[in-house]
mmCIF file of C-alpha atoms in Angstrom:
data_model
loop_
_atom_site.group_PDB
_atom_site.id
_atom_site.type_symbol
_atom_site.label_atom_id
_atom_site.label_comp_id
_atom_site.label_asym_id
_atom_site.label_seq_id
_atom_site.Cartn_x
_atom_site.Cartn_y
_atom_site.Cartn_z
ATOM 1 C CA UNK A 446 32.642 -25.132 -6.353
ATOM 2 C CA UNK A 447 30.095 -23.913 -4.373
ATOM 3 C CA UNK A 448 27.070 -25.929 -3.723
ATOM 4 C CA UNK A 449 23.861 -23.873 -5.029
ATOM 5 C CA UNK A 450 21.290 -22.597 -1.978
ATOM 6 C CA UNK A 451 18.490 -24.744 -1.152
ATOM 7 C CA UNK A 452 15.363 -23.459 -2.759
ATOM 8 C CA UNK A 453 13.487 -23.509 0.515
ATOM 9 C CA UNK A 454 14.795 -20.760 2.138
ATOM 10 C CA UNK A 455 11.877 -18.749 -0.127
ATOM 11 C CA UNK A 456 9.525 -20.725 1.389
ATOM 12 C CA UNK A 457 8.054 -18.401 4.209
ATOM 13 C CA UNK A 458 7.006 -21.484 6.333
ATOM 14 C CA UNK A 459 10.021 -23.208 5.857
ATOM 15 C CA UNK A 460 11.761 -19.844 7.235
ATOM 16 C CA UNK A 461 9.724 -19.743 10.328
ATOM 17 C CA UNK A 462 10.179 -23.201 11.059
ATOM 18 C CA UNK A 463 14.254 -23.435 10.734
ATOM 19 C CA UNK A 464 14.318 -20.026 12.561
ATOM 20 C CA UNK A 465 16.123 -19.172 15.724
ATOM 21 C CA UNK A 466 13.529 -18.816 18.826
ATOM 22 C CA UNK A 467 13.803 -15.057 19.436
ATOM 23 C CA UNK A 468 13.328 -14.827 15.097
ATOM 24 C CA UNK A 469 10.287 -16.838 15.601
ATOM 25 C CA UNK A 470 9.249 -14.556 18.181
ATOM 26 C CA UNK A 471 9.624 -11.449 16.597
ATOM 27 C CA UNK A 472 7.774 -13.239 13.779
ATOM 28 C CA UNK A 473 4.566 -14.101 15.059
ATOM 29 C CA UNK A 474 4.396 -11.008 17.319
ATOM 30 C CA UNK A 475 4.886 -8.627 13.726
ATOM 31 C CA UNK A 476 2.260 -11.178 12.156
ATOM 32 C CA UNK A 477 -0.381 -10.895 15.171
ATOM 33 C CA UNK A 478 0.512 -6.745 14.769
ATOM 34 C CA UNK A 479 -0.798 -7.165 10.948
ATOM 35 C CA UNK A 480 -3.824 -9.303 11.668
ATOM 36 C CA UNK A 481 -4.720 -6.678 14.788
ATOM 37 C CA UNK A 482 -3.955 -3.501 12.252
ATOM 38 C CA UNK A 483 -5.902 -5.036 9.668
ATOM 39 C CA UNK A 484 -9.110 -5.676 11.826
ATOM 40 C CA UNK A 485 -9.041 -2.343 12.972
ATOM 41 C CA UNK A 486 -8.627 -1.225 8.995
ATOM 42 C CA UNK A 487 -11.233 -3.199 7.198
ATOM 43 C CA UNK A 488 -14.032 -2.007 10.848
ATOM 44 C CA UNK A 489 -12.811 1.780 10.268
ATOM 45 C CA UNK A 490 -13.028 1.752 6.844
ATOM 46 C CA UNK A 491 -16.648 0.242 6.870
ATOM 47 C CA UNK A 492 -17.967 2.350 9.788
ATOM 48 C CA UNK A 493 -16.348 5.975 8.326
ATOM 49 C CA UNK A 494 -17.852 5.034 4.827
ATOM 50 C CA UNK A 495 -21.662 3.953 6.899
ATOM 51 C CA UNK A 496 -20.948 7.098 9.073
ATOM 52 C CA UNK A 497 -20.617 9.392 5.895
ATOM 53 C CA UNK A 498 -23.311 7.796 4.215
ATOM 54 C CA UNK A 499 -25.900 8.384 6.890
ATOM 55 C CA UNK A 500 -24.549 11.974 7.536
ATOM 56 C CA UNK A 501 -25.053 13.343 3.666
ATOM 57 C CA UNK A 502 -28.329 11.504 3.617
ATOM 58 C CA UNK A 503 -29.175 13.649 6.863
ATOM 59 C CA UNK A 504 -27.867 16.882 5.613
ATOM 60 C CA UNK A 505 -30.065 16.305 2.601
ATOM 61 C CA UNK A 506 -33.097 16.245 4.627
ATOM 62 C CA UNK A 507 -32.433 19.325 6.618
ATOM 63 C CA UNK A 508 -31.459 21.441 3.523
ATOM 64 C CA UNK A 509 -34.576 20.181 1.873
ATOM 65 C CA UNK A 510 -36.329 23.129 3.467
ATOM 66 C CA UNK A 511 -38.755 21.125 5.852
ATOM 67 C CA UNK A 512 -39.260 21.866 9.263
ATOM 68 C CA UNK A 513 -36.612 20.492 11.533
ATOM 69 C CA UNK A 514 -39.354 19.712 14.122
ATOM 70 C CA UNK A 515 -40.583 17.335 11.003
ATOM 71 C CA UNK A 516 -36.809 16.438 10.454
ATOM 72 C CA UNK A 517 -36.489 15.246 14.108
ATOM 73 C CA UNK A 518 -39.137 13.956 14.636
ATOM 74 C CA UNK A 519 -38.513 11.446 11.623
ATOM 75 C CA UNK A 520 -35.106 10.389 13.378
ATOM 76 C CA UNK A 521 -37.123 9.634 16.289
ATOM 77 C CA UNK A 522 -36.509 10.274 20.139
ATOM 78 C CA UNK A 523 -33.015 9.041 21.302
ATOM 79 C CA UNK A 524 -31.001 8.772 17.296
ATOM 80 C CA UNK A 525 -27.801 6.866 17.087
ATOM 81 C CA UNK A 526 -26.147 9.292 14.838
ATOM 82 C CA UNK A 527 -24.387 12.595 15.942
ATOM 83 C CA UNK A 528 -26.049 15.119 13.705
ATOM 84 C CA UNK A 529 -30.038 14.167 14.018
ATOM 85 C CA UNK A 530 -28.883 13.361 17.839
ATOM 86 C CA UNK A 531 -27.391 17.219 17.970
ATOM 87 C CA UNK A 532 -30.815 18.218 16.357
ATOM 88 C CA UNK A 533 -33.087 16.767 18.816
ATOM 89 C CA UNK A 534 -31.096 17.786 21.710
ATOM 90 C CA UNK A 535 -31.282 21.627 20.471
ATOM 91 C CA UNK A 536 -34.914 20.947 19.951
ATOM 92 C CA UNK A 537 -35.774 19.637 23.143
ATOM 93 C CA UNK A 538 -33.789 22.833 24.821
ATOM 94 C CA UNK A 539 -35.777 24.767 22.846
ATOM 95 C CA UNK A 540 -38.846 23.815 23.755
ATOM 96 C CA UNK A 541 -38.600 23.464 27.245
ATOM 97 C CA UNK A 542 -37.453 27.516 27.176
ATOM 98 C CA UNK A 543 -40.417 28.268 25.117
ATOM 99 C CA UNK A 544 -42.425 26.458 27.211
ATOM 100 C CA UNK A 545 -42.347 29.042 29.824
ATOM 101 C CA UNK A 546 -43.160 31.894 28.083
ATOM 102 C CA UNK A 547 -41.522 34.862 26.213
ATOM 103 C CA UNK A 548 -37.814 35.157 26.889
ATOM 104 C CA UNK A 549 -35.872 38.004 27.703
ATOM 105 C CA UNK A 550 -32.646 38.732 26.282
ATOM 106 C CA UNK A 551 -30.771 37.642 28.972
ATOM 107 C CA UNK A 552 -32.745 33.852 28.394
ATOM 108 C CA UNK A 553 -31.783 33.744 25.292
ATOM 109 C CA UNK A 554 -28.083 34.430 25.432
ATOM 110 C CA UNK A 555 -28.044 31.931 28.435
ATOM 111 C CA UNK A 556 -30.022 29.393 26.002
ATOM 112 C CA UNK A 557 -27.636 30.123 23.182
ATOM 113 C CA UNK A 558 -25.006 28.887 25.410
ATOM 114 C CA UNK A 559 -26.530 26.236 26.964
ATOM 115 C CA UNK A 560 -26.956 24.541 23.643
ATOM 116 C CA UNK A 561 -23.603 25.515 22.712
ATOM 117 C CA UNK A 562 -22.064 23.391 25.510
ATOM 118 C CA UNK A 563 -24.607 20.681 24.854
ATOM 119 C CA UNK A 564 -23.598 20.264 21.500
ATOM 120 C CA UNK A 565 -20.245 20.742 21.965
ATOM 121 C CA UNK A 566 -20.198 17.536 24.797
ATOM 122 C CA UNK A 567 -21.855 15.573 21.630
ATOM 123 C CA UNK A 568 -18.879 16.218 19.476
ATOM 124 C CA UNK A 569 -16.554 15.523 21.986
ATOM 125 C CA UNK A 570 -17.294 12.370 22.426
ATOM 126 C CA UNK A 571 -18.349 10.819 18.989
ATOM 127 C CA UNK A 572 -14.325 12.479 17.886
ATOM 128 C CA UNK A 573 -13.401 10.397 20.829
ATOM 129 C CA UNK A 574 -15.790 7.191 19.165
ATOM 130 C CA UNK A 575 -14.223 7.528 15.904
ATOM 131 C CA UNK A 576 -11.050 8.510 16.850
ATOM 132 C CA UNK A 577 -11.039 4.842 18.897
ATOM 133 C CA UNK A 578 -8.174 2.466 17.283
ATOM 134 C CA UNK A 579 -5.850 5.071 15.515
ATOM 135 C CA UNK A 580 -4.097 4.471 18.179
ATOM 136 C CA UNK A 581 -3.186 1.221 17.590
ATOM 137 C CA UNK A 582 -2.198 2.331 14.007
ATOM 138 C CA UNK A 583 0.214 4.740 15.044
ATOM 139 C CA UNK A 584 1.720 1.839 17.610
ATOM 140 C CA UNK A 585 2.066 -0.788 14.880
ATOM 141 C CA UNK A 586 2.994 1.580 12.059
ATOM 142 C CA UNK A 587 5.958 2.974 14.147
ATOM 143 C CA UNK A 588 6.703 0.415 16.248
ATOM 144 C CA UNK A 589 6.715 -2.544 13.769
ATOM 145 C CA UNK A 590 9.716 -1.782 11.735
ATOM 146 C CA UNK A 591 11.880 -1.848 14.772
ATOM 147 C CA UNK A 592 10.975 -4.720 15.795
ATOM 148 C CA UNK A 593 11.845 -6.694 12.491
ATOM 149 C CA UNK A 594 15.315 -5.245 12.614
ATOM 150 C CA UNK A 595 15.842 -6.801 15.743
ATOM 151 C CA UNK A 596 14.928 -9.714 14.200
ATOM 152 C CA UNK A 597 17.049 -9.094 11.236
ATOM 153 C CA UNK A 598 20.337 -8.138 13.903
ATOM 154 C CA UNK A 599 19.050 -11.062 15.902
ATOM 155 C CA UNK A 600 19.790 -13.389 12.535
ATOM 156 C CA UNK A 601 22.671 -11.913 11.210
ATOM 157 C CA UNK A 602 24.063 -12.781 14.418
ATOM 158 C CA UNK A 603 23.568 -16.246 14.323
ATOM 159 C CA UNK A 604 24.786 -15.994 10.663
ATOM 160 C CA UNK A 605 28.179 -14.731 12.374
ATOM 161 C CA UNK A 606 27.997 -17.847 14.935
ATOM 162 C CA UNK A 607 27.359 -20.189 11.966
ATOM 163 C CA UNK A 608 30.186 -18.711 10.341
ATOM 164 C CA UNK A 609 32.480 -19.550 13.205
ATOM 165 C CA UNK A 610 31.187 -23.157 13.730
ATOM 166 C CA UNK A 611 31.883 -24.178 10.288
ATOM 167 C CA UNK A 612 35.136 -22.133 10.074
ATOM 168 C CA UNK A 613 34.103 -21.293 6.302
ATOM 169 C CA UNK A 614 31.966 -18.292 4.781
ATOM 170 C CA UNK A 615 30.164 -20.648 1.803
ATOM 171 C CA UNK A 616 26.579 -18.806 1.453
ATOM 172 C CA UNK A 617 25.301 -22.425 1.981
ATOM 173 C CA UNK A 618 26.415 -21.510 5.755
ATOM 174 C CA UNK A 619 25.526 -18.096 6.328
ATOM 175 C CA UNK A 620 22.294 -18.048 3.603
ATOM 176 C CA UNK A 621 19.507 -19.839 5.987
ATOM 177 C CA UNK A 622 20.264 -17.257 8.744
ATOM 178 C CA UNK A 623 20.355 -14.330 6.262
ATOM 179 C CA UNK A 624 17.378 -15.142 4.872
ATOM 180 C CA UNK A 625 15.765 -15.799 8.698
ATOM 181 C CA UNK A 626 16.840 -12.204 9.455
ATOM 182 C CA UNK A 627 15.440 -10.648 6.361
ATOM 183 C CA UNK A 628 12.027 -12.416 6.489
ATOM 184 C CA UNK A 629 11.952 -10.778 9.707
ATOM 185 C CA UNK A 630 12.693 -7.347 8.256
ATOM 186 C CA UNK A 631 9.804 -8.228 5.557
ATOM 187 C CA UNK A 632 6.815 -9.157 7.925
ATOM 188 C CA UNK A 633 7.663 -5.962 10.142
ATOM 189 C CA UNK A 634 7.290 -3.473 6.622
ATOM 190 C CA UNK A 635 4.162 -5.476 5.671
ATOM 191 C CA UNK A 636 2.874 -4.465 9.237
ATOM 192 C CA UNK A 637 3.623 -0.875 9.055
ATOM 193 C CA UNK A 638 3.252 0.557 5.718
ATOM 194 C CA UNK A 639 -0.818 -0.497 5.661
ATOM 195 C CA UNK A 640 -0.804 0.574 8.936
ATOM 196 C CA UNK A 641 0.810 4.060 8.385
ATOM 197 C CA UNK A 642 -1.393 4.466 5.552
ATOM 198 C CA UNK A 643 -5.011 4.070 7.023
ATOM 199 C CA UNK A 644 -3.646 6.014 9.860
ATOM 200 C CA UNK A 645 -2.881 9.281 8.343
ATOM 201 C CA UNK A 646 -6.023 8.501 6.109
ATOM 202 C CA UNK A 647 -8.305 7.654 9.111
ATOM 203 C CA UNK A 648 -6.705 11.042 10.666
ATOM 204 C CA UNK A 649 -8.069 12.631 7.452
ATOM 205 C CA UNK A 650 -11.691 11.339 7.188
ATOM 206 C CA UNK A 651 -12.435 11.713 11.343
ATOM 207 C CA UNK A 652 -10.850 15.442 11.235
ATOM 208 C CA UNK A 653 -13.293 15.995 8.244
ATOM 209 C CA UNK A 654 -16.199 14.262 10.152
ATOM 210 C CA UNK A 655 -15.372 16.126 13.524
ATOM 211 C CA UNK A 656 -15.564 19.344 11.237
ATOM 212 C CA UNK A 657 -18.949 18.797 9.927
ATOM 213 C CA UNK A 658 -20.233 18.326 12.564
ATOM 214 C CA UNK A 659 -19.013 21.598 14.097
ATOM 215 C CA UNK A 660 -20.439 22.908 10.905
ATOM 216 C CA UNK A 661 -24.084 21.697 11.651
ATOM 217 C CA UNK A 662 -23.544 23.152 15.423
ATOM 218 C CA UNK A 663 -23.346 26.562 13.955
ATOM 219 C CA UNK A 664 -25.691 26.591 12.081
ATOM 220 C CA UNK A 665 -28.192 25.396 15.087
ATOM 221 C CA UNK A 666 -27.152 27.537 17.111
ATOM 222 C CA UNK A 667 -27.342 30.501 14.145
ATOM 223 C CA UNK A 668 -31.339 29.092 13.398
ATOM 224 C CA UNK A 669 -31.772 29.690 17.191
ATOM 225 C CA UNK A 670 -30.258 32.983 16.930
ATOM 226 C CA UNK A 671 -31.797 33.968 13.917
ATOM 227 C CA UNK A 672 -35.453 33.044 16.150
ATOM 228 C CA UNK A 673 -34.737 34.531 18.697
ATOM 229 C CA UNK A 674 -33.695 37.967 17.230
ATOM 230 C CA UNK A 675 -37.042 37.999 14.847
ATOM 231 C CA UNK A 676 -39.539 40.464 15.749
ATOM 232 C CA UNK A 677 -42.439 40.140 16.756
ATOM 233 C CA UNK A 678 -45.437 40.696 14.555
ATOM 234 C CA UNK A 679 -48.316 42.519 15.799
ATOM 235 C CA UNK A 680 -51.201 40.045 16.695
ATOM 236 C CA UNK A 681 -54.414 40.341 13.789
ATOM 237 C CA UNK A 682 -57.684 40.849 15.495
ATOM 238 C CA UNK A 683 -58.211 38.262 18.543
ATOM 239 C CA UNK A 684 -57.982 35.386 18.784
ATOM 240 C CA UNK A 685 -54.057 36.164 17.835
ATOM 241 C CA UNK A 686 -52.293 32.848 16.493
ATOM 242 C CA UNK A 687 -49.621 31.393 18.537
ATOM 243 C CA UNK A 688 -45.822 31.756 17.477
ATOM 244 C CA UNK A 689 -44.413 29.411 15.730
ATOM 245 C CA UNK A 690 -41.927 27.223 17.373
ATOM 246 C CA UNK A 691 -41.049 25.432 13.748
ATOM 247 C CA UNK A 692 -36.866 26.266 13.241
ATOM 248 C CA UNK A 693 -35.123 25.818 9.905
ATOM 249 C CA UNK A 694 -31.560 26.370 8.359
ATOM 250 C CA UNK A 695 -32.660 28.597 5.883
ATOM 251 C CA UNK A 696 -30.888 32.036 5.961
ATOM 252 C CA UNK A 697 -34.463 33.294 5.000
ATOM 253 C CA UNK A 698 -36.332 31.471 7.899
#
């Protein structure tokens, strides 16, 4: 009759400890993969939720129809967000054109474009900023379950040498290398599949980010347009008032 497997070979620690070196190896390397993957999870998820947060609360503010001089001057001088820190960098090109006088359409065009590159450097790098870790993701989300099935191969191979030292196939022989190899197997799924999830969901939410704020570029650049192209009314009896230099998103402004 065949004696019944010892109950400690579910015992995760007890698996690590009777494991084979290279096993053990593979193990803690998949576990430190996890703990890694995880960190970058739980600081992603908190900073995309913060990010989004911040960004509706700002969008409210400009579509509540005030000024956007008002607007940015509320989020102060040097803003640590991408879209007031897009909106004071198109103000402060904006002012230093008006500042020398009325512009031809030549200066405008060239403005147009200078704020188009200066916004589009912004977005550049905060996708780059929130883009930072996916990386890592993608490594331990692909790479992990490969590794655990050379831990797995790695076990079942010194199930096979067990095998031929005893010179009998009793599971009692071949069960605590079995179960070695599969814990392996185990640890390197547990790495990957959270990992492979907040990746393509991270991939979602900073693709969705990136695109708002290409949305709230346009529309800068379409208030400056939209300023630019308004005529000129004719000046009431002197002293004439000076133009205003206020910009807003409404279509109607």
């Amino acid at each position: 009759m065949t004696p019944p497997a010892d109950a400690s070979m579910l015992n995760p620690i007890e698996l690590f400890m009777t494991a084979d070196w290279v096993v053990k190896t593979v193990m803690v390397g998949l576990a430190a993969a996890s703990v890694w993957s995880w960190t970058i999870i739980i600081d992603k998820g908190v900073r995309f939720a913060r990010m989004n947060a911040r960004a509706t609360e700002f969008e409210k503010q400009v579509e509540s129809g005030r000024s956007l001089e008002d607007v940015a001057a509320q989020a102060g001088a040097h803003p640590v967000d991408p879209l007031p820190r897009m909106l004071v960098v198109t103000l402060q090109d904006w002012r230093e054109v008006r500042a020398r006088g009325a512009m031809t359409d030549t200066q405008g065009n060239m403005l147009i474009a200078r704020i188009d590159r200066g916004l589009d450097a912004i977005i550049a790098r905060e996708s780059q900023k929130i883009e930072n870790g996916l990386g890592v993701l993608s490594v331990v989300a692909t790479a992990s379950p490969f590794i655990g099935l050379f831990g797995t191969v790695w076990g079942i191979m010194n199930a096979f040498d067990a095998i031929a030292a005893a010179g009998n196939t009793n599971l009692t022989t071949v069960a605590p290398a079995i179960a070695e190899a599969l814990f392996a197997t185990a640890i390197g799924l547990a790495a990957a599949i959270p990992a492979y999830i907040a990746f393509n969901a991270f991939s979602v939410t900073a693709g969705k980010f990136t695109g708002r704020l290409e949305s709230f570029a346009d529309d800068l650049q379409s208030a400056i347009a939209r300023r630019l192209g308004a005529p000129s009314a004719p000046p009431p009896p002197p002293p004439p008032p000076p133009p205003s230099a206020d910009l807003n998103l409404r279509r109607g402004a």
